[in-house]
XYZ file of C-alpha atoms in Angstrom:
755
model
C -51.876 13.062 34.575
C -52.525 16.304 36.239
C -54.196 19.201 34.415
C -51.052 21.338 34.508
C -48.904 18.653 32.845
C -51.462 18.250 30.098
C -51.578 21.909 29.503
C -47.682 22.135 29.416
C -47.682 19.043 26.976
C -50.246 20.611 24.680
C -48.380 23.936 24.765
C -45.164 22.171 23.759
C -46.699 20.330 20.837
C -48.594 23.373 19.417
C -47.875 26.934 18.761
C -45.334 28.950 16.594
C -42.282 27.398 18.429
C -43.297 23.791 17.751
C -44.057 24.516 14.084
C -40.615 26.275 13.804
C -38.925 23.220 15.142
C -40.922 20.929 12.777
C -39.930 23.146 9.726
C -36.170 23.037 10.810
C -36.357 19.315 11.197
C -38.037 18.847 7.857
C -35.388 21.137 6.293
C -32.587 19.202 7.664
C -34.237 15.891 6.522
C -34.556 17.471 3.010
C -31.005 18.682 2.913
C -29.761 15.239 4.096
C -31.902 13.419 1.501
C -30.662 15.636 -1.286
C -26.998 15.351 -0.123
C -27.366 11.587 0.088
C -28.998 11.342 -3.334
C -26.394 13.811 -5.073
C -23.597 11.786 -3.420
C -24.864 8.500 -4.516
C -25.487 9.675 -8.056
C -22.160 11.340 -8.043
C -20.485 8.114 -7.260
C -22.467 6.246 -9.857
C -21.750 9.093 -12.419
C -18.072 8.916 -11.556
C -17.910 5.258 -12.157
C -19.814 5.489 -15.481
C -17.468 8.450 -16.514
C -14.424 6.204 -15.962
C -15.990 3.489 -17.908
C -16.812 5.902 -20.746
C -13.335 7.268 -20.779
C -11.781 3.843 -20.827
C -14.049 2.885 -23.708
C -13.284 6.123 -25.513
C -9.556 5.402 -25.379
C -9.859 1.732 -26.348
C -12.479 1.969 -29.130
C -10.100 3.076 -31.853
C -8.155 -0.147 -31.567
C -10.977 -1.990 -33.297
C -11.792 0.551 -35.923
C -11.216 -0.359 -39.658
C -8.609 1.621 -41.699
C -9.713 4.587 -43.654
C -8.562 4.420 -47.238
C -9.298 7.237 -49.667
C -8.347 7.755 -53.241
C -6.417 11.045 -53.282
C -5.438 11.588 -56.875
C -4.716 9.844 -60.225
C -2.300 10.942 -62.808
C -0.368 9.519 -65.886
C 2.382 7.106 -65.226
C 5.772 8.912 -65.056
C 7.844 7.535 -67.938
C 4.943 6.111 -69.789
C 3.481 2.707 -70.251
C 5.955 1.229 -72.764
C 8.413 0.190 -69.966
C 7.817 -2.503 -67.341
C 8.043 -1.194 -63.751
C 10.516 -2.732 -61.434
C 9.997 -0.825 -58.261
C 8.266 2.337 -56.757
C 9.565 4.448 -53.877
C 7.806 7.173 -51.910
C 9.190 9.654 -49.354
C 7.815 9.604 -45.831
C 5.997 12.977 -46.359
C 4.216 11.683 -49.588
C 5.504 14.584 -51.511
C 7.678 12.868 -54.131
C 8.330 9.404 -55.421
C 10.492 7.366 -57.794
C 9.923 4.686 -60.500
C 12.504 2.283 -61.643
C 11.903 0.632 -65.050
C 13.180 -2.358 -66.883
C 15.370 -0.166 -69.124
C 17.237 1.237 -66.223
C 15.656 4.512 -65.826
C 14.731 6.238 -62.612
C 11.813 8.675 -62.972
C 11.266 11.107 -60.153
C 7.881 12.778 -59.832
C 6.111 15.349 -57.591
C 3.082 13.882 -55.828
C 1.670 17.306 -54.853
C 1.693 18.653 -58.361
C 1.232 15.162 -59.965
C 4.097 15.744 -62.628
C 7.390 14.059 -63.460
C 10.285 16.139 -62.218
C 13.570 14.226 -62.925
C 15.090 11.306 -64.841
C 18.285 9.360 -64.210
C 19.892 6.335 -65.753
C 21.631 3.497 -64.232
C 25.280 2.816 -65.506
C 24.486 -0.237 -67.449
C 27.395 0.047 -69.961
C 25.294 -1.198 -72.813
C 23.891 -4.214 -70.920
C 20.319 -4.933 -70.130
C 18.548 -5.541 -66.764
C 17.613 -9.224 -66.555
C 16.865 -9.556 -62.853
C 16.082 -7.280 -59.979
C 15.782 -7.600 -56.099
C 15.338 -5.432 -53.034
C 18.384 -5.641 -51.026
C 17.064 -3.767 -47.985
C 13.550 -2.167 -47.976
C 14.317 0.104 -44.917
C 17.654 1.377 -46.385
C 16.250 1.765 -49.867
C 18.905 -0.516 -51.390
C 18.178 -2.098 -54.716
C 20.119 -4.663 -56.817
C 19.973 -5.097 -60.620
C 21.380 -8.121 -62.420
C 22.541 -7.513 -65.994
C 22.850 -9.474 -69.170
C 26.576 -9.084 -68.958
C 26.793 -11.130 -65.679
C 27.374 -7.940 -63.674
C 25.343 -6.535 -60.757
C 24.709 -2.966 -59.742
C 23.718 -2.023 -56.206
C 21.854 1.342 -56.032
C 20.412 3.384 -53.286
C 17.679 5.971 -53.877
C 16.898 8.914 -51.712
C 15.598 12.434 -51.607
C 17.399 15.671 -51.412
C 15.806 18.560 -49.651
C 16.547 22.144 -50.955
C 14.907 25.520 -50.565
C 15.175 27.426 -53.779
C 13.334 30.782 -53.427
C 12.497 29.699 -49.856
C 10.266 26.895 -50.981
C 10.999 23.447 -49.758
C 11.702 21.134 -52.621
C 12.274 17.459 -52.468
C 14.229 16.017 -55.293
C 14.667 12.173 -55.797
C 18.347 11.119 -56.361
C 20.243 7.873 -56.805
C 23.591 6.850 -55.368
C 25.939 3.949 -55.619
C 27.291 2.846 -52.172
C 29.816 0.408 -53.720
C 30.686 2.476 -56.744
C 29.121 3.085 -60.080
C 31.184 0.326 -61.727
C 29.127 -2.809 -61.912
C 30.450 -5.953 -60.060
C 31.020 -9.048 -62.174
C 29.401 -12.106 -60.790
C 29.078 -14.350 -63.750
C 29.887 -14.715 -67.435
C 26.368 -14.698 -68.604
C 23.001 -13.023 -68.044
C 21.811 -13.198 -64.412
C 18.149 -14.417 -64.589
C 17.436 -14.501 -60.896
C 19.180 -12.508 -58.154
C 19.132 -12.263 -54.388
C 21.395 -9.950 -52.267
C 21.866 -9.127 -48.577
C 24.095 -6.290 -47.214
C 25.355 -6.395 -43.466
C 27.812 -4.278 -41.628
C 30.759 -6.280 -42.760
C 29.777 -8.230 -45.840
C 27.593 -8.661 -48.952
C 26.084 -11.948 -49.954
C 24.800 -12.647 -53.522
C 22.882 -15.577 -54.843
C 22.058 -15.789 -58.521
C 21.075 -18.137 -61.349
C 22.265 -17.654 -64.852
C 19.958 -18.055 -67.771
C 19.804 -21.703 -68.882
C 21.592 -22.907 -65.824
C 20.517 -25.356 -63.245
C 23.202 -24.132 -60.811
C 22.406 -21.687 -58.006
C 25.632 -19.805 -57.246
C 26.542 -17.993 -54.056
C 29.193 -15.366 -53.636
C 30.416 -13.744 -50.379
C 32.257 -10.366 -50.378
C 33.791 -8.641 -47.285
C 33.605 -4.945 -46.949
C 37.021 -3.096 -46.734
C 36.955 0.550 -45.747
C 39.819 2.668 -46.979
C 41.869 4.288 -44.141
C 42.542 7.380 -46.395
C 38.975 7.959 -47.417
C 35.340 6.779 -46.812
C 35.277 4.554 -49.870
C 34.459 0.905 -49.453
C 35.804 -1.842 -51.676
C 34.623 -5.520 -51.784
C 36.969 -8.506 -51.450
C 35.572 -11.975 -52.382
C 35.623 -14.197 -49.401
C 33.903 -17.369 -50.552
C 31.736 -18.917 -53.209
C 29.670 -22.024 -53.645
C 27.224 -23.719 -55.872
C 23.840 -25.851 -55.536
C 22.532 -27.941 -58.287
C 18.705 -27.575 -58.147
C 16.256 -29.983 -59.963
C 13.547 -27.124 -59.692
C 12.991 -24.638 -62.458
C 13.365 -21.414 -60.517
C 10.545 -18.758 -60.617
C 11.618 -16.912 -57.380
C 14.920 -16.858 -55.619
C 14.497 -15.402 -52.033
C 17.288 -14.632 -49.563
C 16.449 -13.737 -46.008
C 17.837 -10.768 -44.088
C 20.880 -12.566 -42.649
C 21.749 -14.114 -45.906
C 21.669 -17.610 -44.467
C 18.164 -18.986 -45.497
C 17.721 -19.218 -49.236
C 14.419 -20.272 -50.877
C 14.353 -21.495 -54.393
C 10.745 -21.585 -55.508
C 9.259 -22.813 -58.811
C 5.962 -21.809 -60.536
C 3.989 -24.641 -58.956
C 4.975 -23.577 -55.311
C 7.521 -26.099 -54.518
C 10.268 -24.627 -52.557
C 13.787 -25.830 -51.637
C 14.847 -24.590 -48.309
C 18.641 -24.182 -48.361
C 21.041 -23.462 -45.574
C 23.578 -20.910 -46.819
C 25.350 -20.324 -43.410
C 28.462 -21.557 -45.176
C 28.592 -20.082 -48.612
C 30.941 -22.602 -49.876
C 28.672 -25.527 -48.923
C 25.025 -24.777 -49.471
C 22.871 -27.596 -47.775
C 19.283 -28.528 -48.681
C 17.209 -28.690 -45.546
C 13.923 -29.768 -47.053
C 11.576 -29.439 -50.083
C 8.058 -28.324 -49.294
C 4.926 -27.385 -51.196
C 3.891 -23.815 -50.281
C 0.392 -24.227 -51.851
C -2.170 -27.018 -52.171
C -4.379 -27.194 -55.199
C -3.198 -23.716 -56.262
C -0.226 -21.842 -57.616
C 1.645 -18.900 -56.295
C 1.253 -15.640 -58.226
C 3.675 -13.382 -56.220
C 5.943 -13.826 -53.272
C 7.309 -11.126 -50.999
C 9.120 -11.077 -47.684
C 7.399 -9.403 -44.784
C 9.289 -6.680 -42.759
C 12.373 -8.240 -41.302
C 12.715 -10.747 -44.268
C 11.937 -13.609 -42.153
C 8.341 -14.585 -43.286
C 7.490 -15.596 -46.699
C 4.157 -14.065 -47.877
C 2.882 -16.223 -50.846
C 0.099 -14.688 -52.901
C -1.800 -17.327 -54.906
C -3.821 -17.376 -58.144
C -7.012 -18.142 -56.147
C -6.697 -15.023 -54.019
C -5.055 -16.190 -50.909
C -2.029 -14.997 -49.001
C -0.154 -17.611 -47.153
C 2.515 -16.992 -44.467
C 5.390 -19.273 -43.937
C 8.609 -19.009 -41.868
C 11.398 -21.290 -40.355
C 10.649 -22.905 -36.984
C 13.030 -24.558 -34.733
C 12.130 -28.203 -34.228
C 12.779 -30.543 -31.247
C 15.965 -31.798 -32.836
C 17.243 -28.064 -32.990
C 16.976 -27.920 -36.764
C 14.696 -25.532 -38.700
C 11.899 -26.497 -40.886
C 9.494 -24.237 -42.926
C 6.198 -24.003 -41.284
C 2.886 -22.812 -42.502
C 1.588 -20.289 -40.060
C -1.618 -18.537 -41.270
C -3.563 -17.658 -44.343
C -5.630 -14.578 -45.495
C -8.512 -15.057 -47.841
C -8.583 -12.059 -50.123
C -10.722 -13.317 -53.040
C -11.143 -11.413 -56.308
C -8.840 -13.579 -58.348
C -5.073 -13.889 -58.325
C -2.873 -11.760 -56.083
C -0.917 -9.330 -58.310
C 1.403 -7.768 -56.024
C 2.396 -7.473 -52.216
C 3.873 -4.419 -50.571
C 4.982 -4.273 -46.908
C 4.892 -1.664 -44.266
C 8.345 -0.441 -43.160
C 7.641 -0.048 -39.365
C 5.053 -2.823 -38.733
C 4.135 -6.380 -39.800
C 1.487 -4.986 -42.022
C 1.255 -5.487 -45.771
C -0.963 -4.517 -48.667
C -2.014 -6.511 -51.688
C -3.620 -5.874 -55.108
C -5.559 -8.518 -56.970
C -6.999 -9.260 -60.414
C -10.322 -7.732 -59.463
C -8.609 -4.336 -59.193
C -8.872 -4.171 -55.448
C -6.438 -2.863 -52.756
C -6.380 -4.623 -49.420
C -4.620 -3.605 -46.321
C -3.872 -6.497 -43.843
C -1.767 -7.268 -40.748
C 0.010 -10.587 -40.194
C 0.157 -10.882 -36.377
C -3.359 -9.684 -35.829
C -4.449 -11.986 -38.721
C -6.843 -9.061 -39.713
C -8.050 -7.459 -43.001
C -8.121 -3.809 -41.770
C -9.610 -2.290 -44.978
C -9.946 -2.441 -48.683
C -10.910 -0.213 -51.660
C -11.719 -0.861 -55.393
C -9.180 0.913 -57.439
C -9.711 0.087 -61.083
C -12.057 -2.658 -62.548
C -9.732 -2.902 -65.473
C -6.867 -4.224 -63.170
C -4.103 -3.045 -60.937
C -0.498 -4.006 -60.550
C 2.463 -2.801 -58.650
C 1.771 -1.157 -55.214
C 4.039 0.530 -52.566
C 3.279 1.806 -49.084
C 4.705 4.993 -47.778
C 7.333 4.678 -45.044
C 4.794 5.817 -42.470
C 2.040 3.503 -43.891
C -0.235 6.482 -44.163
C -0.331 6.269 -47.980
C 0.220 4.093 -51.082
C 0.854 4.283 -54.806
C -0.697 1.850 -57.095
C -0.175 1.375 -60.783
C -3.098 0.573 -62.860
C -3.277 -1.509 -65.983
C -4.522 1.368 -68.139
C -1.377 3.372 -67.497
C -2.260 5.700 -64.442
C -0.729 6.017 -61.056
C -3.216 6.248 -58.103
C -2.287 7.813 -54.899
C -4.153 6.642 -51.737
C -4.264 8.368 -48.316
C -4.535 5.926 -45.448
C -5.372 6.346 -41.848
C -4.540 3.010 -40.095
C -3.257 3.664 -36.607
C -3.801 0.284 -34.925
C -3.813 -2.745 -37.251
C -1.664 -4.894 -34.969
C -4.566 -5.512 -32.433
C -7.445 -7.909 -32.796
C -9.416 -10.053 -30.525
C -7.453 -13.026 -31.661
C -4.055 -11.325 -30.984
C -5.402 -10.127 -27.569
C -6.928 -13.385 -26.145
C -5.795 -16.285 -28.631
C -2.547 -17.971 -29.097
C -0.405 -16.341 -31.792
C 2.473 -17.807 -33.692
C 5.111 -15.056 -33.616
C 8.101 -15.062 -35.833
C 10.986 -17.073 -34.375
C 8.786 -18.896 -31.813
C 8.556 -22.671 -31.881
C 4.822 -22.808 -31.338
C 1.768 -20.434 -30.856
C 1.922 -18.776 -27.491
C 0.282 -16.228 -25.165
C 2.914 -13.552 -24.978
C 3.178 -9.961 -23.766
C 6.204 -8.104 -25.077
C 5.366 -4.510 -25.944
C 8.724 -3.086 -27.109
C 12.066 -3.908 -28.566
C 15.142 -2.226 -30.007
C 14.602 -3.831 -33.409
C 12.670 -1.877 -36.043
C 11.315 -5.116 -37.467
C 9.891 -6.169 -34.013
C 6.621 -7.999 -33.935
C 4.615 -6.466 -31.028
C 3.006 -9.132 -28.642
C -0.161 -7.643 -26.872
C -1.603 -10.866 -25.534
C -3.595 -9.998 -22.322
C -3.913 -13.639 -21.369
C -0.582 -13.901 -19.245
C -1.461 -10.668 -17.484
C -4.949 -11.814 -16.692
C -3.673 -15.082 -15.595
C -0.981 -13.343 -13.506
C -3.636 -11.315 -11.797
C -5.729 -14.369 -10.918
C -2.691 -16.262 -9.842
C -1.388 -13.546 -7.444
C -4.875 -13.162 -5.974
C -5.480 -16.901 -5.453
C -2.190 -17.698 -3.811
C -2.575 -14.752 -1.506
C -6.114 -15.777 -0.687
C -4.883 -19.428 0.015
C -2.714 -17.924 2.730
C -4.949 -15.092 4.032
C -8.559 -16.674 4.098
C -7.973 -19.411 6.548
C -6.054 -17.296 8.918
C -8.464 -14.338 8.720
C -11.635 -16.358 8.924
C -10.467 -18.587 11.736
C -9.143 -15.551 13.773
C -12.390 -13.691 13.098
C -14.421 -16.698 14.549
C -12.192 -16.907 17.728
C -12.233 -13.264 18.234
C -15.945 -12.708 17.820
C -17.243 -15.895 19.369
C -14.847 -17.222 21.960
C -12.718 -14.276 23.026
C -13.856 -12.293 26.013
C -14.877 -8.591 25.253
C -11.799 -6.930 27.125
C -9.343 -8.847 25.025
C -11.207 -8.381 21.815
C -11.084 -4.657 22.457
C -7.410 -4.592 21.929
C -6.891 -7.575 19.471
C -9.395 -6.241 16.816
C -8.042 -2.775 16.533
C -4.479 -4.105 16.574
C -5.175 -6.403 13.627
C -7.113 -3.630 11.758
C -4.068 -1.217 12.189
C -1.977 -3.492 9.963
C -4.340 -2.474 7.115
C -2.894 1.117 7.425
C 0.565 -0.165 6.565
C 1.581 1.060 3.224
C 1.680 -1.700 0.711
C 4.897 -0.281 -0.839
C 6.614 -1.103 2.507
C 5.357 -4.570 2.307
C 6.475 -4.938 -1.233
C 9.924 -3.536 -0.360
C 10.373 -6.057 2.505
C 9.057 -8.981 0.372
C 11.252 -8.173 -2.615
C 14.480 -7.362 -0.755
C 14.343 -9.514 2.377
C 11.581 -12.175 2.224
C 12.342 -13.347 -1.249
C 16.087 -14.049 -0.650
C 15.403 -15.447 2.938
C 12.664 -17.839 1.543
C 15.043 -18.999 -1.241
C 17.781 -19.976 1.338
C 15.272 -21.510 3.691
C 12.809 -23.314 1.451
C 12.516 -26.629 3.417
C 11.965 -24.481 6.592
C 8.994 -22.632 5.049
C 7.383 -25.862 3.972
C 7.977 -27.201 7.365
C 5.926 -24.428 8.919
C 2.829 -25.917 7.426
C 3.468 -29.227 9.338
C 5.314 -28.143 12.526
C 2.975 -25.260 13.487
C -0.309 -27.185 13.334
C 1.024 -30.256 14.931
C 2.772 -28.085 17.515
C -0.393 -26.287 18.356
C -2.372 -29.512 18.604
C 0.208 -30.930 21.045
C 0.265 -27.791 23.029
C -3.490 -27.841 23.331
C -3.406 -31.431 24.437
C -0.737 -30.769 26.967
C -2.726 -27.772 28.292
C -5.718 -30.090 28.979
C -3.346 -32.319 31.059
C -2.258 -29.515 33.257
C -3.712 -29.177 36.885
C -7.094 -27.484 36.899
C -5.967 -24.871 39.346
C -3.383 -23.625 36.783
C -5.834 -23.650 33.828
C -8.493 -21.732 35.757
C -5.928 -18.840 36.295
C -6.333 -17.982 32.605
C -9.920 -17.401 31.373
C -11.240 -19.262 28.464
C -11.559 -16.023 26.427
C -7.930 -15.105 26.974
C -6.161 -18.450 26.478
C -5.467 -17.597 22.782
C -2.915 -15.068 24.110
C -0.894 -18.052 25.340
C -0.518 -19.302 21.826
C 1.375 -16.201 20.459
C 4.726 -17.209 21.930
C 3.952 -20.844 20.954
C 3.265 -20.026 17.424
C 6.431 -17.869 17.227
C 8.676 -20.516 18.708
C 7.122 -23.229 16.378
C 7.733 -21.049 13.319
C 11.276 -20.427 14.479
C 11.799 -24.024 15.050
C 10.495 -24.977 11.682
C 12.920 -22.601 9.989
C 15.776 -24.127 12.050
C 15.003 -27.361 10.440
C 15.671 -26.060 6.926
C 19.361 -27.054 6.736
C 18.842 -30.587 8.161
C 15.864 -31.167 5.809
C 17.867 -29.885 2.837
C 20.804 -32.079 3.580
C 18.688 -35.174 4.233
C 16.243 -35.016 1.151
C 17.490 -32.416 -1.319
C 21.410 -33.008 -1.574
C 22.099 -29.848 0.365
C 20.348 -27.404 -2.093
C 16.541 -27.627 -2.537
C 16.464 -24.922 -5.270
C 18.983 -26.794 -7.301
C 17.138 -30.099 -6.694
C 13.828 -28.398 -7.920
C 15.409 -27.309 -11.183
C 17.678 -30.352 -11.991
C 15.855 -33.290 -10.408
C 12.170 -32.291 -10.400
C 12.356 -30.099 -13.512
C 10.549 -27.227 -11.834
C 11.725 -23.634 -12.770
C 12.519 -21.478 -9.862
C 12.645 -17.721 -9.591
C 13.642 -15.991 -6.371
C 10.688 -13.600 -6.638
C 7.802 -15.986 -7.104
C 4.127 -16.706 -6.384
C 5.020 -18.226 -2.959
C 6.574 -14.792 -1.900
C 3.439 -13.056 -3.266
C 1.183 -15.502 -1.266
C 2.875 -14.549 2.006
C 3.336 -10.826 1.409
C -0.035 -9.953 -0.136
C -1.794 -12.554 1.972
C -0.405 -10.647 5.000
C -1.882 -7.440 3.562
C -5.325 -9.021 2.901
C -5.743 -10.543 6.336
C -6.944 -7.364 8.100
C -9.537 -6.657 5.448
C -11.049 -10.136 5.555
C -10.702 -10.430 9.335
C -12.416 -7.104 10.062
C -15.527 -7.665 7.957
C -15.960 -11.307 8.854
C -15.420 -10.466 12.566
C -18.160 -7.918 12.403
C -20.549 -10.215 10.702
C -20.006 -12.951 13.342
C -20.076 -10.716 16.323
C -23.427 -9.084 15.170
C -25.353 -12.368 15.019
C -28.255 -11.732 17.364
C -27.642 -12.865 21.003
C -30.986 -14.435 21.218
C -30.075 -16.983 18.512
C -26.913 -17.815 20.488
C -28.662 -18.013 23.843
C -31.478 -20.025 22.452
C -29.193 -22.600 20.963
C -27.178 -22.911 24.123
C -30.402 -23.144 26.194
C -31.525 -25.991 24.104
C -28.402 -27.908 25.064
C -26.102 -27.260 22.079
C -22.507 -26.896 22.841
C -20.458 -23.965 21.871
C -19.079 -25.545 18.719
C -22.437 -26.836 17.781
C -23.887 -23.309 18.150
C -21.174 -21.918 16.059
C -21.515 -24.398 13.229
C -25.398 -24.720 13.237
C -26.372 -21.124 14.079
C -23.693 -18.452 13.998
C -21.794 -19.393 10.896
C -24.886 -19.797 8.655
C -26.344 -16.560 9.968
C -23.088 -14.719 9.453
C -22.296 -16.362 6.111
C -23.353 -13.523 3.949
C -20.981 -11.237 5.798
C -18.154 -13.811 5.713
C -18.639 -14.296 2.017
C -18.522 -10.543 1.461
C -15.275 -10.383 3.466
C -13.722 -13.172 1.274
C -14.789 -11.324 -2.059
C -13.609 -7.949 -0.691
C -10.320 -9.514 0.016
C -10.271 -11.045 -3.438
C -11.112 -7.688 -4.980
C -8.253 -6.053 -3.234
C -5.842 -8.804 -4.234
C -6.873 -8.469 -7.820
C -6.282 -4.727 -7.755
C -3.011 -4.776 -5.654
C -0.130 -3.066 -7.426
C 2.985 -2.252 -5.299
C 3.521 -5.658 -3.742
C 3.229 -7.570 -6.927
C 5.239 -5.023 -8.669
C 8.147 -5.268 -6.181
C 8.136 -8.995 -5.267
C 6.886 -10.989 -8.251
C 9.602 -10.586 -10.861
C 7.089 -8.962 -13.252
C 7.482 -11.762 -15.964
C 4.368 -12.337 -17.951
C 4.077 -16.157 -17.751
C 1.103 -18.562 -18.320
C 1.708 -21.221 -15.711
C 0.592 -22.153 -12.125
C 4.103 -22.865 -10.967
C 4.363 -21.751 -7.305
C 8.062 -21.074 -7.773
C 7.823 -18.689 -10.731
C 6.639 -15.089 -10.833
C 3.926 -13.380 -12.740
C 2.957 -9.987 -14.081
C -0.554 -8.770 -13.105
C -2.677 -6.243 -15.031
C -2.235 -3.442 -12.439
C 1.543 -3.904 -12.140
C 1.874 -3.876 -15.930
C 0.018 -0.466 -16.001
C 2.421 0.843 -13.318
C 5.481 -0.351 -15.234
C 4.663 0.520 -18.871
C 2.195 3.360 -18.826
C 4.998 6.132 -18.166
C 6.870 4.905 -21.150
C 3.936 4.467 -23.625
C 3.622 6.769 -26.564
C 0.299 8.620 -26.261
C -2.415 7.327 -28.570
C -0.130 4.506 -29.781
C -1.410 0.830 -29.920
C 0.633 0.066 -26.768
C -0.915 2.997 -24.940
C -4.475 2.036 -25.883
C -3.829 -1.689 -25.087
C -2.756 -0.587 -21.650
C -6.075 1.201 -21.163
C -7.770 -1.925 -22.417
C -6.027 -3.846 -19.684
C -7.292 -1.374 -17.219
C -10.842 -1.853 -18.770
C -10.499 -5.565 -18.351
C -9.417 -5.088 -14.738
C -12.457 -2.874 -14.157
C -14.882 -5.388 -15.773
C -13.191 -8.226 -13.995
C -13.684 -6.646 -10.635
C -17.252 -5.569 -11.498
C -18.123 -9.085 -12.635
C -16.913 -10.768 -9.488
C -18.430 -8.264 -7.244
C -21.783 -8.671 -8.957
C -21.538 -12.453 -8.586
C -20.574 -12.010 -4.957
C -23.574 -9.727 -4.332
C -25.964 -12.232 -5.987
C -24.546 -15.102 -3.835
C -24.705 -12.929 -0.740
C -28.347 -11.823 -1.271
C -29.312 -15.541 -1.777
C -27.482 -16.523 1.470
C -29.211 -13.689 3.355
C -32.644 -14.856 2.121
C -31.886 -18.395 2.989
C -30.585 -17.709 6.557
C -32.432 -14.523 7.208
C -35.334 -16.286 8.876
C -33.104 -17.841 11.663
């Protein structure tokens, strides 16, 4: 090197200009380092914030109820009379107490004083029996010693004297103040149900073994709003049991005659004139019932026992289409005998008091004790929950009335109700069910996440069965066998499919593919036979063609020739649909599947999802897998070929093992996208939350469920929070499988990285 060049080089690498360039480069490196670090930490922080927010919304679902003793005051009306019933208004400002003597005492809960008193029109008779006709409508029925019955309705009148809101309890008689005569003697046990068109009574007179039933039809006057009752039927049932409780369900068709030992006669009262005994069952074993109450909806019997248990029973349809009483679940309360049971008026929750003076709040569907509080060690009795279930009144044995304030927002959710089988009212067996809403006020929410999770996995697996073979084999051929020029337009063309909005794919799958597939089912199954056989035959025929013709198409471009062949074979397979249907399925494969094979069929099913969502996953899997195969070092391939291995041997022994981490990542990336896909599943799956692997039935996924129900969910409700929980499950689900995939990928990289 000449002296002048050395001087120029020394000058370029020293001096102020060089140091200035070094400082600028170091500054750029520092800025890039800080930017990359901040960006990475920002991504991690964003993910953690999402996780934190999801946990923040979901956490209240599993919190116990807050139960606080608000106040205690003397029993309105004194302790000399037995309490029949308590009522409380929805704002917890006033309440009522009905006593054995026929008095209704109104009291102000804010001032803790009695405010009013009213008497039932007993006409000199005494109350000998009592029943709640309708808890939600505040309807009560009183059986009298004269054989008469009175139906009363309590309520609350709002007035504003001196501009002060005042709520005053009042009582009315929807069928008149004049008692209705049912019997000629004292009514010892009474049951009553009112519907839109009729009233049903069941009763038992003192000293009689006969259970009598009476049906009255409502007749509304055309000139006024008054309603008169006309008897429309009656019947009797001779019972060998000594009655202790007489329970009539909400429809007035199921009658339960229960004795003190817990034996129950389940009687069909559909035809009042001919009561029929269905069965006699023991409600308790080695125990005795202490109190019995219907749950909300008057379908389930809640049996409190002397040993501190609450047992739930309700009728279940059997295989012979008849109903039998079925034990469902039990709640172990402890603390001695259950004294009283009160129900929530908007949920399947209930409260109990026991001999130890404790108050327990429970929920039947969730099978959960959500909270308890010691009220009075001297003992407690009657209890009532406020209409909003945010308060309670409890009568103590020492003559006081205790008011509780309750915060219990989400008692209907538990781990068992979310992930286990639950026996819901009206169901024939325990099931995994998602049904979040209904028009009925006594609806039992069904928040099982199992069918949604299963649907998510089902949709992803069926789509992967379609997408993975096509995508991986296409990636192998494009990266290893196809010439570079053809690859330059094939790979981008396939990747461009990924830019197609999934809502378009879902729209086409739901409105075109699903009905077309339904009408050409044999043809679609024929594709899986005709296309592979046709390709093999075409390849065999190509090898028999003159060499001069074959050499006109280079090896790397011969796959292009298969495009029209595959299209033709697919069309040909679909044309075979009608002949195959006529030959093997009596002209209608769908009907054959349902009637002959016993397989349920929905038009929008998992097969449609497999084709539609699989088509959407192919570009993702293909792109990543093709890059992994194409980037296998050339020296490995050349070395294998130089040692005498054929192209297929090189592919199987060198290329695929080396590229396996990337191929595995491509598959897991596709699976992750399939799990999170929303629009295709939403529009083409039928959105039915089912728990089966049937290819011909639909599903509902976690993501689709969020899209469907989140706009209609009440903010901060149990439904709202369970939807966020399903999002958290989807988040954890994806994180888990991605972690497993990364662990496997790293192990594969270490194993094959030395090649």
